[in-house]
Coordinates of C-alpha atoms and ligand atoms in Angstrom, one line a residue:
X282 CA 26.5 5.8 -58.1
X283 CA 26.4 2.1 -57.2
X284 CA 27.9 2.9 -53.8
X285 CA 25.3 5.6 -53.1
X286 CA 22.2 3.4 -53.9
X287 CA 23.7 0.5 -52.0
X288 CA 23.8 2.9 -49.0
X289 CA 20.3 4.0 -49.6
X290 CA 19.0 0.5 -49.8
X291 CA 20.7 -0.5 -46.6
X292 CA 18.9 2.4 -44.9
X293 CA 15.6 1.0 -46.2
X294 CA 16.4 -2.6 -45.0
X295 CA 17.5 -1.2 -41.6
X296 CA 14.3 0.8 -41.2
X297 CA 12.2 -2.3 -42.0
X298 CA 14.2 -4.4 -39.5
X299 CA 13.7 -1.7 -36.8
X300 CA 10.0 -1.7 -37.5
X301 CA 9.7 -5.5 -37.3
X302 CA 11.8 -5.7 -34.2
X303 CA 10.0 -2.8 -32.5
X304 CA 6.5 -4.1 -33.3
X305 CA 7.3 -7.7 -32.3
X306 CA 8.8 -6.4 -29.0
X307 CA 5.6 -4.4 -28.3
X308 CA 3.4 -7.4 -29.2
X309 CA 5.4 -9.9 -27.1
X310 CA 5.5 -7.5 -24.1
X311 CA 9.1 -8.6 -23.4
X312 CA 10.3 -5.5 -21.7
X313 CA 7.3 -5.1 -19.3
X314 CA 7.6 -8.8 -18.4
X315 CA 11.3 -8.4 -17.9
X316 CA 10.8 -5.5 -15.4
X317 CA 8.0 -7.4 -13.7
X318 CA 10.1 -10.5 -13.2
X319 CA 13.0 -8.4 -11.8
X320 CA 10.6 -6.6 -9.4
X321 CA 9.0 -9.9 -8.4
X322 CA 12.4 -11.3 -7.5
X323 CA 13.4 -8.2 -5.5
X324 CA 10.2 -7.8 -3.5
X325 CA 10.4 -10.7 -1.1
X326 CA 10.7 -10.9 2.6
X327 CA 14.3 -12.0 2.6
X328 CA 17.2 -10.7 4.8
X329 CA 19.0 -8.1 2.8
X330 CA 16.3 -6.9 0.3
X331 CA 15.0 -3.4 0.5
X332 CA 11.4 -4.8 0.7
X333 CA 12.4 -6.7 3.9
X334 CA 14.0 -3.6 5.4
X335 CA 10.9 -1.4 4.7
X336 CA 8.7 -4.2 6.1
X337 CA 10.7 -4.6 9.3
X338 CA 11.0 -0.8 9.9
X339 CA 8.8 1.4 7.8
X340 CA 11.0 4.5 6.9
X341 CA 8.1 6.9 6.4
X342 CA 6.6 8.6 9.5
X343 CA 3.2 7.2 10.6
X344 CA 0.7 9.3 12.5
X345 CA -2.2 8.2 14.5
X346 CA -4.8 11.0 15.0
X347 CA -7.8 10.8 17.3
X348 CA -10.9 13.0 17.0
X349 CA -13.3 12.8 20.0
X350 CA -17.0 13.5 20.1
X351 CA -17.8 15.7 23.1
X352 CA -21.4 15.1 24.2
X353 CA -23.1 18.5 24.8
X354 CA -26.6 17.4 26.1
X355 CA -26.2 14.5 28.5
X356 CA -29.3 15.5 30.6
X357 CA -31.6 15.7 27.6
X358 CA -30.3 12.4 26.2
X359 CA -31.2 10.7 29.4
X360 CA -34.7 12.1 28.9
X361 CA -34.9 10.6 25.5
X362 CA -33.5 13.4 23.2
X363 CA -31.2 12.9 20.3
X364 CA -27.5 13.2 21.4
X365 CA -25.6 16.2 20.1
X366 CA -21.9 16.0 19.8
X367 CA -19.0 18.3 18.9
X368 CA -15.9 16.8 17.1
X369 CA -12.8 17.7 19.0
X370 CA -9.3 16.9 17.6
X371 CA -6.9 16.0 16.3
X372 CA -4.8 14.6 19.1
X373 CA -1.8 13.3 17.2
X374 CA 0.6 10.6 18.0
X375 CA 3.7 9.5 16.0
X376 CA 3.4 5.8 15.6
X377 CA 6.5 3.5 15.5
X378 CA 5.7 0.0 14.3
X379 CA 8.7 -2.2 13.8
X380 CA 8.5 -5.9 13.2
X381 CA 10.2 -7.7 16.1
X382 CA 11.2 -11.3 17.0
X383 CA 11.6 -11.9 13.3
X384 CA 12.3 -15.5 12.5
X385 CA 12.2 -17.3 9.1
X386 CA 10.5 -20.6 8.9
X387 CA 9.8 -23.4 6.4
X388 CA 12.8 -22.9 4.1
X389 CA 12.4 -19.1 4.1
X390 CA 8.9 -19.3 2.6
X391 CA 7.3 -17.9 5.9
X392 CA 8.4 -15.4 8.5
X393 CA 7.1 -15.0 12.0
X394 CA 7.1 -11.7 13.8
X395 CA 5.2 -9.4 16.2
X396 CA 4.3 -5.9 15.3
X397 CA 5.2 -3.7 18.3
X398 CA 3.5 -0.3 18.1
X399 CA 4.6 2.7 20.2
X400 CA 2.7 6.0 20.3
X401 CA 4.4 9.3 21.1
X402 CA 2.2 12.3 21.6
X403 CA 2.9 15.3 19.2
X404 CA 1.7 18.4 21.0
X405 CA 2.6 20.6 18.1
X406 CA 0.3 18.6 15.7
X407 CA -2.6 18.4 18.2
X408 CA -5.5 20.6 19.0
X409 CA -4.7 20.6 22.7
X410 CA -2.8 18.6 25.4
X411 CA -3.7 15.1 26.4
X412 CA -5.3 16.6 29.5
X413 CA -8.3 18.0 27.5
X414 CA -11.6 16.8 29.0
X415 CA -14.1 14.9 26.9
X416 CA -17.6 14.0 28.0
X417 CA -18.8 10.7 26.5
X418 CA -20.4 7.4 27.2
X419 CA -19.2 5.7 30.4
X420 CA -18.0 2.6 28.6
X421 CA -16.9 0.5 31.6
X422 CA -20.3 1.1 33.3
X423 CA -22.1 0.2 30.1
X424 CA -20.1 -3.0 29.8
X425 CA -20.9 -4.0 33.3
X426 CA -24.6 -3.1 33.0
X427 CA -24.8 -5.0 29.8
X428 CA -23.2 -8.1 31.5
X429 CA -25.5 -8.0 34.5
X430 CA -28.8 -6.8 33.0
X431 CA -30.4 -10.2 33.4
X432 CA -29.2 -10.8 37.0
X433 CA -31.6 -8.6 39.1
X434 CA -29.8 -9.1 42.4
X435 CA -26.3 -8.2 41.2
X436 CA -27.9 -5.5 39.0
X437 CA -29.4 -3.9 42.1
X438 CA -26.1 -4.0 44.0
X439 CA -24.2 -2.5 41.1
X440 CA -26.9 0.2 40.6
X441 CA -26.7 1.1 44.3
X442 CA -22.9 1.3 44.1
X443 CA -23.1 3.5 41.0
X444 CA -25.6 5.8 42.7
X445 CA -23.4 6.2 45.8
X446 CA -20.2 6.9 43.8
X447 CA -22.1 9.3 41.4
X448 CA -21.4 7.2 38.3
X449 CA -23.9 7.5 35.4
X450 CA -24.4 6.6 31.8
X451 CA -22.0 9.4 30.8
X452 CA -18.7 10.5 32.3
X453 CA -15.9 13.0 31.7
X454 CA -12.3 12.0 31.3
X455 CA -9.1 13.3 29.8
X456 CA -8.0 12.3 26.3
X457 CA -5.0 10.5 27.7
X458 CA -7.2 8.5 30.2
X459 CA -9.8 7.6 27.5
X460 CA -7.1 6.3 25.2
X461 CA -4.5 4.8 27.4
X462 CA -6.5 3.8 30.5
X463 CA -7.7 5.0 33.9
X464 CA -8.7 3.2 37.0
X465 CA -12.4 2.9 37.1
X466 CA -14.1 2.8 40.5
X467 CA -16.9 0.4 39.4
X468 CA -14.5 -2.0 37.8
X469 CA -12.3 -1.8 41.0
X470 CA -15.3 -2.6 43.2
X471 CA -16.2 -5.5 40.9
X472 CA -12.7 -6.9 41.1
X473 CA -13.4 -7.8 44.7
X474 CA -15.9 -10.5 43.5
X475 CA -14.4 -11.1 40.1
X476 CA -10.6 -11.0 40.6
X477 CA -9.9 -11.9 37.0
X478 CA -11.3 -8.6 35.8
X479 CA -9.1 -5.6 35.0
X480 CA -9.9 -2.5 36.9
X481 CA -8.4 -0.2 34.3
X482 CA -10.3 0.9 31.2
X483 CA -9.0 2.6 28.1
X484 CA -9.8 2.3 24.4
X485 CA -6.2 1.6 23.6
X486 CA -5.2 0.3 27.1
X487 CA -2.2 -2.0 26.9
X488 CA -1.6 -1.3 23.2
X489 CA 1.3 1.1 23.7
X490 CA 4.7 -0.4 23.4
X491 CA 3.0 -3.7 22.9
X492 CA 1.8 -6.0 20.1
X493 CA -1.4 -7.7 19.0
X494 CA 0.1 -11.2 18.9
X495 CA 2.3 -13.2 16.7
X496 CA 1.8 -13.2 12.9
X497 CA 3.2 -15.6 10.4
X498 CA 3.6 -14.1 7.0
X499 CA 4.4 -15.6 3.6
X500 CA 7.6 -14.2 2.3
X501 CA 6.5 -14.2 -1.4
X502 CA 9.5 -16.3 -2.4
X503 CA 7.2 -19.0 -3.9
X504 CA 4.6 -16.7 -5.4
X505 CA 4.9 -12.9 -5.6
X506 CA 1.2 -12.6 -4.9
X507 CA 1.8 -14.0 -1.4
X508 CA 4.2 -11.3 -0.4
X509 CA 3.5 -10.3 3.2
X510 CA 0.2 -12.3 3.2
X511 CA -0.8 -13.4 6.7
X512 CA -0.8 -17.1 7.1
X513 CA -1.6 -17.3 10.8
X514 CA -2.3 -14.8 13.6
X515 CA -1.8 -16.0 17.2
X516 CA -1.3 -19.5 15.7
X517 CA -4.8 -19.4 14.2
X518 CA -5.5 -19.3 10.5
X519 CA -9.1 -18.0 11.0
X520 CA -11.1 -16.0 13.5
X521 CA -14.0 -17.3 15.7
X522 CA -16.0 -14.1 16.3
X523 CA -18.2 -14.3 13.3
X524 CA -21.0 -16.6 12.3
X525 CA -19.8 -17.8 8.8
X526 CA -16.5 -19.4 7.7
X527 CA -16.0 -16.8 4.9
X528 CA -16.3 -13.9 7.4
X529 CA -13.9 -15.6 9.8
X530 CA -11.2 -15.9 7.2
X531 CA -7.9 -14.1 7.6
X532 CA -7.3 -12.7 4.1
X533 CA -4.5 -10.7 2.7
X534 CA -1.7 -8.7 4.3
X535 CA -1.9 -6.7 7.5
X536 CA -2.6 -3.6 5.3
X537 CA 1.0 -2.2 5.7
X538 CA 2.5 -4.0 2.6
X539 CA 1.2 -5.2 -0.7
X540 CA 2.5 -7.5 -3.4
X541 CA 4.3 -6.1 -6.4
X542 CA 2.8 -5.8 -9.9
X543 CA -0.7 -4.7 -9.0
X544 CA -3.4 -4.3 -11.7
X545 CA -6.5 -2.3 -11.7
X546 CA -8.9 -5.3 -11.6
X547 CA -7.5 -6.7 -8.4
X548 CA -9.2 -7.1 -5.0
X549 CA -6.6 -6.2 -2.4
X550 CA -7.4 -8.1 0.8
X551 CA -6.2 -7.1 4.2
X552 CA -6.7 -8.1 7.8
X553 CA -7.1 -5.6 10.6
X554 CA -7.0 -6.8 14.2
X555 CA -8.4 -3.4 15.3
X556 CA -11.5 -4.0 13.2
X557 CA -11.5 -7.7 14.1
X558 CA -12.0 -8.7 10.4
X559 CA -10.6 -9.0 6.9
X560 CA -11.8 -6.7 4.1
X561 CA -10.8 -5.8 0.6
X562 CA -10.1 -2.6 -1.4
X563 CA -10.8 -2.0 -5.1
X564 CA -9.1 0.4 -7.6
X565 CA -10.8 3.8 -7.7
X566 CA -8.6 6.3 -9.4
X567 CA -5.2 7.3 -10.6
X568 CA -3.2 9.5 -8.3
X569 CA 0.2 11.0 -8.0
X570 CA 2.1 11.3 -4.7
X571 CA 5.4 13.3 -4.6
X572 CA 5.4 13.0 -8.4
X573 CA 5.0 9.2 -8.4
X574 CA 2.0 7.9 -10.3
X575 CA -0.1 5.4 -8.3
X576 CA -3.4 3.7 -8.0
X577 CA -5.9 4.6 -5.3
X578 CA -7.6 1.6 -3.7
X579 CA -10.6 2.0 -1.4
X580 CA -12.9 -0.5 0.3
X581 CA -16.1 -0.4 -1.6
X582 CA -19.4 0.3 0.2
X583 CA -20.4 -3.4 -0.4
X584 CA -17.8 -4.4 2.2
X585 CA -19.9 -3.0 5.0
X586 CA -23.3 -3.1 3.3
X587 CA -26.5 -4.6 4.7
X588 CA -27.8 -8.0 3.6
X589 CA -30.0 -6.8 0.8
X590 CA -27.0 -5.3 -0.9
X591 CA -24.4 -7.9 0.2
X592 CA -25.9 -11.2 1.5
X593 CA -22.4 -12.5 2.3
X594 CA -22.3 -10.1 5.2
X595 CA -24.8 -12.2 7.1
X596 CA -21.8 -13.8 8.9
X597 CA -20.9 -10.4 10.5
X598 CA -24.3 -10.2 12.2
X599 CA -23.9 -11.3 15.9
X600 CA -25.5 -13.0 17.5
X601 CA -26.5 -14.8 14.3
X602 CA -29.4 -13.1 12.5
X603 CA -29.0 -9.9 14.5
X604 CA -28.0 -7.3 11.8
X605 CA -27.5 -3.7 12.6
X606 CA -27.7 -2.2 9.1
X607 CA -25.2 -0.9 6.6
X608 CA -21.9 0.4 7.8
X609 CA -21.9 -1.0 11.3
X610 CA -19.9 -3.8 12.8
X611 CA -20.6 -5.3 16.3
X612 CA -17.2 -6.1 17.7
X613 CA -18.4 -6.7 21.2
X614 CA -17.0 -10.3 21.5
X615 CA -13.7 -9.2 20.1
X616 CA -13.4 -6.3 22.7
X617 CA -14.0 -8.2 26.0
X618 CA -17.8 -7.8 25.9
X619 CA -17.8 -4.0 25.8
X620 CA -20.8 -2.8 23.7
X621 CA -18.5 -1.4 20.9
X622 CA -19.7 -0.9 17.4
X623 CA -17.2 0.0 14.7
X624 CA -18.1 2.2 11.7
X625 CA -16.4 4.7 9.3
X626 CA -16.0 8.2 10.7
X627 CA -19.3 10.2 10.9
X628 CA -21.0 7.0 9.7
X629 CA -19.7 7.5 6.2
X630 CA -21.4 5.0 3.8
X631 CA -23.6 3.8 6.7
X632 CA -27.4 3.8 6.7
X633 CA -28.7 7.3 6.8
X634 CA -30.5 6.7 10.0
X635 CA -27.3 6.5 12.1
X636 CA -26.1 9.8 10.7
X637 CA -29.5 11.3 11.5
X638 CA -29.8 9.9 15.0
X639 CA -26.8 11.9 16.3
X640 CA -26.7 15.6 15.9
X641 CA -23.3 16.7 14.6
X642 CA -22.5 13.9 12.1
X643 CA -21.3 15.2 8.7
X644 CA -19.9 12.3 6.6
X645 CA -17.5 13.5 3.9
X646 CA -15.8 11.1 1.4
X647 CA -12.4 12.8 1.3
X648 CA -12.0 13.2 5.1
X649 CA -13.7 10.0 6.2
X650 CA -12.9 7.2 3.8
X651 CA -10.1 4.7 4.1
X652 CA -7.8 5.0 1.1
X653 CA -4.5 3.4 0.0
X654 CA -2.4 4.9 -2.8
X655 CA -0.1 2.2 -4.2
X656 CA 2.8 2.2 -6.7
X657 CA 1.6 -0.6 -9.0
X658 CA 5.1 -1.7 -10.0
X659 CA 6.6 -2.4 -6.6
X660 CA 3.4 -2.5 -4.5
X661 CA 4.9 0.2 -2.2
X662 CA 2.5 2.4 -0.3
X663 CA 2.7 6.0 -1.5
X664 CA 0.1 7.3 0.9
X665 CA -2.5 5.7 3.0
X666 CA -5.2 6.6 5.6
X667 CA -7.0 4.1 7.6
X668 CA -10.1 5.6 9.3
X669 CA -12.3 4.0 11.8
X670 CA -14.9 5.2 14.3
X671 CA -15.5 3.6 17.7
X672 CA -19.1 3.9 18.9
X673 CA -21.0 2.5 21.8
X674 CA -24.5 0.9 21.6
X675 CA -26.6 2.9 24.1
X676 CA -30.0 1.5 25.2
X677 CA -32.4 1.7 28.1
X678 CA -31.8 -1.2 30.5
X679 CA -34.8 -1.4 32.9
X680 CA -32.8 -3.0 35.7
X681 CA -30.5 0.1 35.8
X682 CA -32.2 3.4 36.6
X683 CA -28.9 5.1 35.4
X684 CA -30.0 4.6 31.8
X685 CA -33.1 6.8 32.4
X686 CA -35.3 7.1 29.4
X687 CA -32.4 7.1 26.9
X688 CA -33.3 6.2 23.3
X689 CA -31.5 3.4 21.6
X690 CA -28.7 5.0 19.7
X691 CA -25.2 4.2 18.3
X692 CA -23.2 6.9 20.0
X693 CA -19.9 7.9 18.4
X694 CA -17.0 8.2 20.9
X695 CA -13.9 8.8 18.9
X696 CA -12.6 8.2 15.4
X697 CA -9.0 7.5 14.4
X698 CA -7.0 8.4 11.3
X699 CA -3.8 6.3 10.9
X700 CA -1.9 7.8 8.0
X701 CA 1.4 7.6 6.2
X702 CA 3.0 9.4 3.3
X703 CA 6.1 8.1 1.6
X704 CA 9.2 9.8 2.8
X705 CA 11.5 11.9 0.6
X706 CA 14.3 9.3 0.4
X707 CA 12.1 6.4 -0.5
X708 CA 10.2 8.5 -3.0
X709 CA 13.5 9.4 -4.8
X710 CA 14.5 5.7 -5.0
X711 CA 11.0 4.8 -6.2
X712 CA 11.1 7.5 -8.8
X713 CA 14.3 6.1 -10.3
X714 CA 12.6 2.7 -10.6
X715 CA 9.6 4.3 -12.3
X716 CA 11.8 6.3 -14.7
X717 CA 13.9 3.3 -15.5
X718 CA 10.8 1.3 -16.1
X719 CA 9.3 4.0 -18.4
X720 CA 12.5 4.2 -20.4
X721 CA 12.9 0.4 -20.7
X722 CA 9.3 -0.1 -21.6
X723 CA 9.6 2.6 -24.3
X724 CA 12.6 1.0 -26.1
X725 CA 10.4 -0.9 -28.6
X726 CA 8.5 2.3 -29.4
X727 CA 11.8 4.1 -29.8
X728 CA 12.8 1.4 -32.3
X729 CA 9.6 1.8 -34.2
X730 CA 10.0 5.6 -34.2
X731 CA 13.6 5.2 -35.5
X732 CA 12.3 2.8 -38.1
X733 CA 9.8 5.3 -39.3
X734 CA 12.3 8.1 -39.5
X735 CA 14.8 6.0 -41.4
X736 CA 12.0 4.9 -43.7
X737 CA 11.2 8.5 -44.4
X738 CA 14.8 9.3 -45.1
X739 CA 15.0 6.2 -47.4
X740 CA 12.0 7.4 -49.4
X741 CA 13.3 10.9 -49.7
X742 CA 16.6 9.7 -50.9
X743 CA 15.0 7.3 -53.4
X744 CA 12.9 10.1 -54.9
X745 CA 15.8 12.5 -55.2
X746 CA 17.9 9.8 -56.9
X747 CA 15.0 8.9 -59.3
X748 CA 14.0 12.4 -60.4
X749 CA 17.4 13.7 -61.8
X750 CA 17.9 10.3 -63.6
X751 CA 14.6 10.4 -65.4
X752 CA 14.9 14.1 -66.4
X753 CA 18.4 13.5 -67.7
X754 CA 17.1 10.6 -69.8
X755 CA 14.3 12.7 -71.3
X756 CA 16.6 15.6 -72.0
X757 CA 19.2 13.7 -73.9
X758 CA 17.3 13.2 -77.2
X759 CA 16.4 16.9 -77.1
X760 CA 20.0 17.9 -76.9
X761 CA 21.1 15.6 -79.7
X762 CA 18.5 16.8 -82.1
Ligands
LIG1006 C1 19.8 -10.5 8.8 O1 21.2 -10.5 8.6 C2 21.9 -9.8 9.5 C3 23.4 -9.7 9.1 O2 23.7 -10.8 8.3 C4 21.8 -10.4 10.9 O3 22.5 -9.7 11.9 C5 20.3 -10.5 11.2 O4 20.1 -11.2 12.5 C6 19.5 -11.2 10.2 N1 18.1 -11.0 10.5 C7 17.2 -12.0 10.5 C8 15.8 -11.7 10.8 O5 17.6 -13.2 10.2
LIG1007 C1 4.2 4.8 25.0 O1 5.4 4.1 25.5 C2 6.6 4.8 25.3 C3 7.7 4.0 25.7 O2 7.4 3.1 26.7 C4 6.5 6.1 26.0 O3 7.7 6.9 25.8 C5 5.3 6.9 25.5 O4 5.1 8.1 26.3 C6 4.0 6.1 25.7 N1 2.9 6.8 25.0 C7 1.8 7.0 25.6 C8 0.8 7.7 24.9 O5 1.6 6.7 26.8
LIG1008 C1 6.7 18.8 16.1 O1 7.7 18.6 17.1 C2 8.6 17.5 16.8 C3 9.6 17.4 17.9 O2 8.9 17.2 19.1 C4 9.3 17.8 15.4 O3 10.1 16.7 15.1 C5 8.3 18.1 14.4 O4 8.9 18.4 13.2 C6 7.3 19.1 14.8 N1 6.2 19.2 13.8 C7 5.7 20.3 13.3 C8 4.6 20.2 12.3 O5 6.0 21.4 13.8
LIG1009 C1 -16.1 18.9 26.4 O1 -17.3 19.1 27.1 C2 -17.1 19.3 28.5 C3 -18.5 19.5 29.1 O2 -19.2 20.5 28.5 C4 -16.2 20.6 28.7 O3 -16.0 20.7 30.1 C5 -14.9 20.3 28.0 O4 -14.1 21.5 28.1 C6 -15.2 20.0 26.5 N1 -13.9 19.6 26.0 C7 -13.3 20.4 25.1 C8 -11.9 19.9 24.7 O5 -13.7 21.4 24.6
LIG1010 C1 -11.7 -14.1 2.2 O1 -11.5 -14.5 0.9 C2 -12.4 -15.4 0.3 C3 -12.0 -15.7 -1.1 O2 -10.6 -15.9 -1.2 C4 -13.8 -14.8 0.3 O3 -14.7 -15.7 -0.1 C5 -14.2 -14.4 1.7 O4 -15.4 -13.7 1.7 C6 -13.1 -13.4 2.3 N1 -13.4 -13.1 3.7 C7 -13.4 -11.9 4.1 C8 -13.8 -11.6 5.5 O5 -12.9 -10.9 3.5
LIG1011 C1 -29.9 -1.8 2.7 O1 -29.3 -0.7 2.2 C2 -29.9 -0.1 1.0 C3 -29.0 0.9 0.5 O2 -28.4 1.7 1.5 C4 -31.3 0.4 1.4 O3 -31.9 0.9 0.3 C5 -32.1 -0.8 2.0 O4 -33.3 -0.3 2.5 C6 -31.4 -1.4 3.1 N1 -32.1 -2.6 3.5 C7 -32.4 -2.9 4.8 C8 -33.1 -4.2 5.0 O5 -32.1 -2.2 5.7
LIG1012 C1 -23.3 -7.3 19.9 O1 -22.9 -8.6 20.1 C2 -23.0 -9.1 21.4 C3 -22.3 -10.4 21.5 O2 -22.7 -11.3 20.5 C4 -24.4 -9.1 21.8 O3 -24.5 -9.6 23.2 C5 -25.0 -7.8 21.6 O4 -26.4 -7.8 21.9 C6 -24.8 -7.2 20.2 N1 -25.2 -5.8 20.2 C7 -26.2 -5.4 19.4 C8 -26.5 -4.0 19.4 O5 -26.8 -6.2 18.6

């Protein structure tokens, strides 16, 4: 009898201890903190870590897709009509982007590297061959006309040359030429007087098997939040294209890596040399990719909004004070003076008027927004799509009869979708981490659960022990009488 109740009481004590331990572990957050500190130690750019390996050579396939806008009514546009375009694509390239010339600096707190990108055409994932013809703005001619519009003598000569060679405001070239470069007759003629000019034009000319300059990144060794953050690009810690210091800042990573332990209230900064600026993304939604839960981050509309919505964007108006409206970015000075305007595809989130001014624009959130799905524990990218549209600013230039009566319009030329989805092998590894984390984080709750169960057993046993005792005590006098 004594042995039995001793056993019952120890169950009770044990259950209370479990409850106390479980609850205090939950309240003190020991296990999540433990996991986070392990991850923070592991996710640094250090020779030998998995994070370093993935950073140097991303294991998942990256695809770059181009969608062109074929102009269907060039004659009418010259007479002042609204341009009408047809989207043609995708033309898909597999993108390889290893980090090269990697060298550690400053006690392993920084690492310098160049990001060499190589594009291989994927015919089986494309609408047609690279020899498909696209009619669009004659960008080299527009650049030249823009440059010489205030020099009547040169303008006359150039205009005469264009007339004789049959060049106009619009031209037709193959997809391959438009992207990777073609020799332009006008540029070639100009080279005679301006030998420093290049006579080849292409939207991505010289970018294949090449890099955009040297980066120095923080390794994240000192602070996990600095993991893969850009310190300098081409030896500069800020840009000089924009008109305010904030806008010229190089913020965040290069968009291909993010620091571990991400929470939903964070602003994730990234710098894109294609876009010539830094920007940030905010949490939008919970997602799952290959069964791994993640956070979706997207750049909010304020990033590209006009001054009445976001006054801080004044610095992106060039020349100072010359603002184009929501959703547009004049990158002319960063693209060798070509009249290039960047936007989201189909002017998604841009001022209505730009969508309206070109027949054939149909902005859709799912297809046209930039989005990054991140594993919040390790900061690994689960899926991402960077989407960007290249437009030209078309306007009538009185010194050039080639511009006819064209109305002022931002004409879309091509949009790109650079995307990545985590590969099977990395997904498996990541899933193990997520499962381990879930199990470890649930240990305190399991202790509490066990405590409750033991407590239940304890009470049950107490009751069963008490009832027979009391009934026996009541019956005894009855029996004796
Ligand atoms: C990393 O370590 C390997 C083997 O120890 C070595 O061959 C390689 O050069 C190192 N890489 C860097 C960037 O230091
Ligand atoms: C890019 O360069 C690689 C290697 O030099 C070459 O194989 C590939 O065809 C090039 N891609 C394009 C689109 O020119
Ligand atoms: C396309 O072809 C490449 C080889 O050129 C192959 O690796 C890839 O799996 C193919 N993709 C599809 C979707 O068929
Ligand atoms: C684009 O338009 C031009 C001119 O109408 C046409 O020749 C060409 O075939 C079109 N391109 C495609 C890929 O349909
Ligand atoms: C860079 O970050 C700072 C705050 O750290 C912010 O004030 C600035 O606007 C950011 N610039 C860009 C271009 O994102
Ligand atoms: C700025 O954008 C907002 C919202 O898109 C619009 O209502 C407003 O008219 C715009 N302001 C200017 C000055 O264009
Ligand atoms: C874009 O910027 C360039 C360089 O500052 C300027 O010459 C051009 O007029 C701007 N374009 C527009 C459409 O404002």
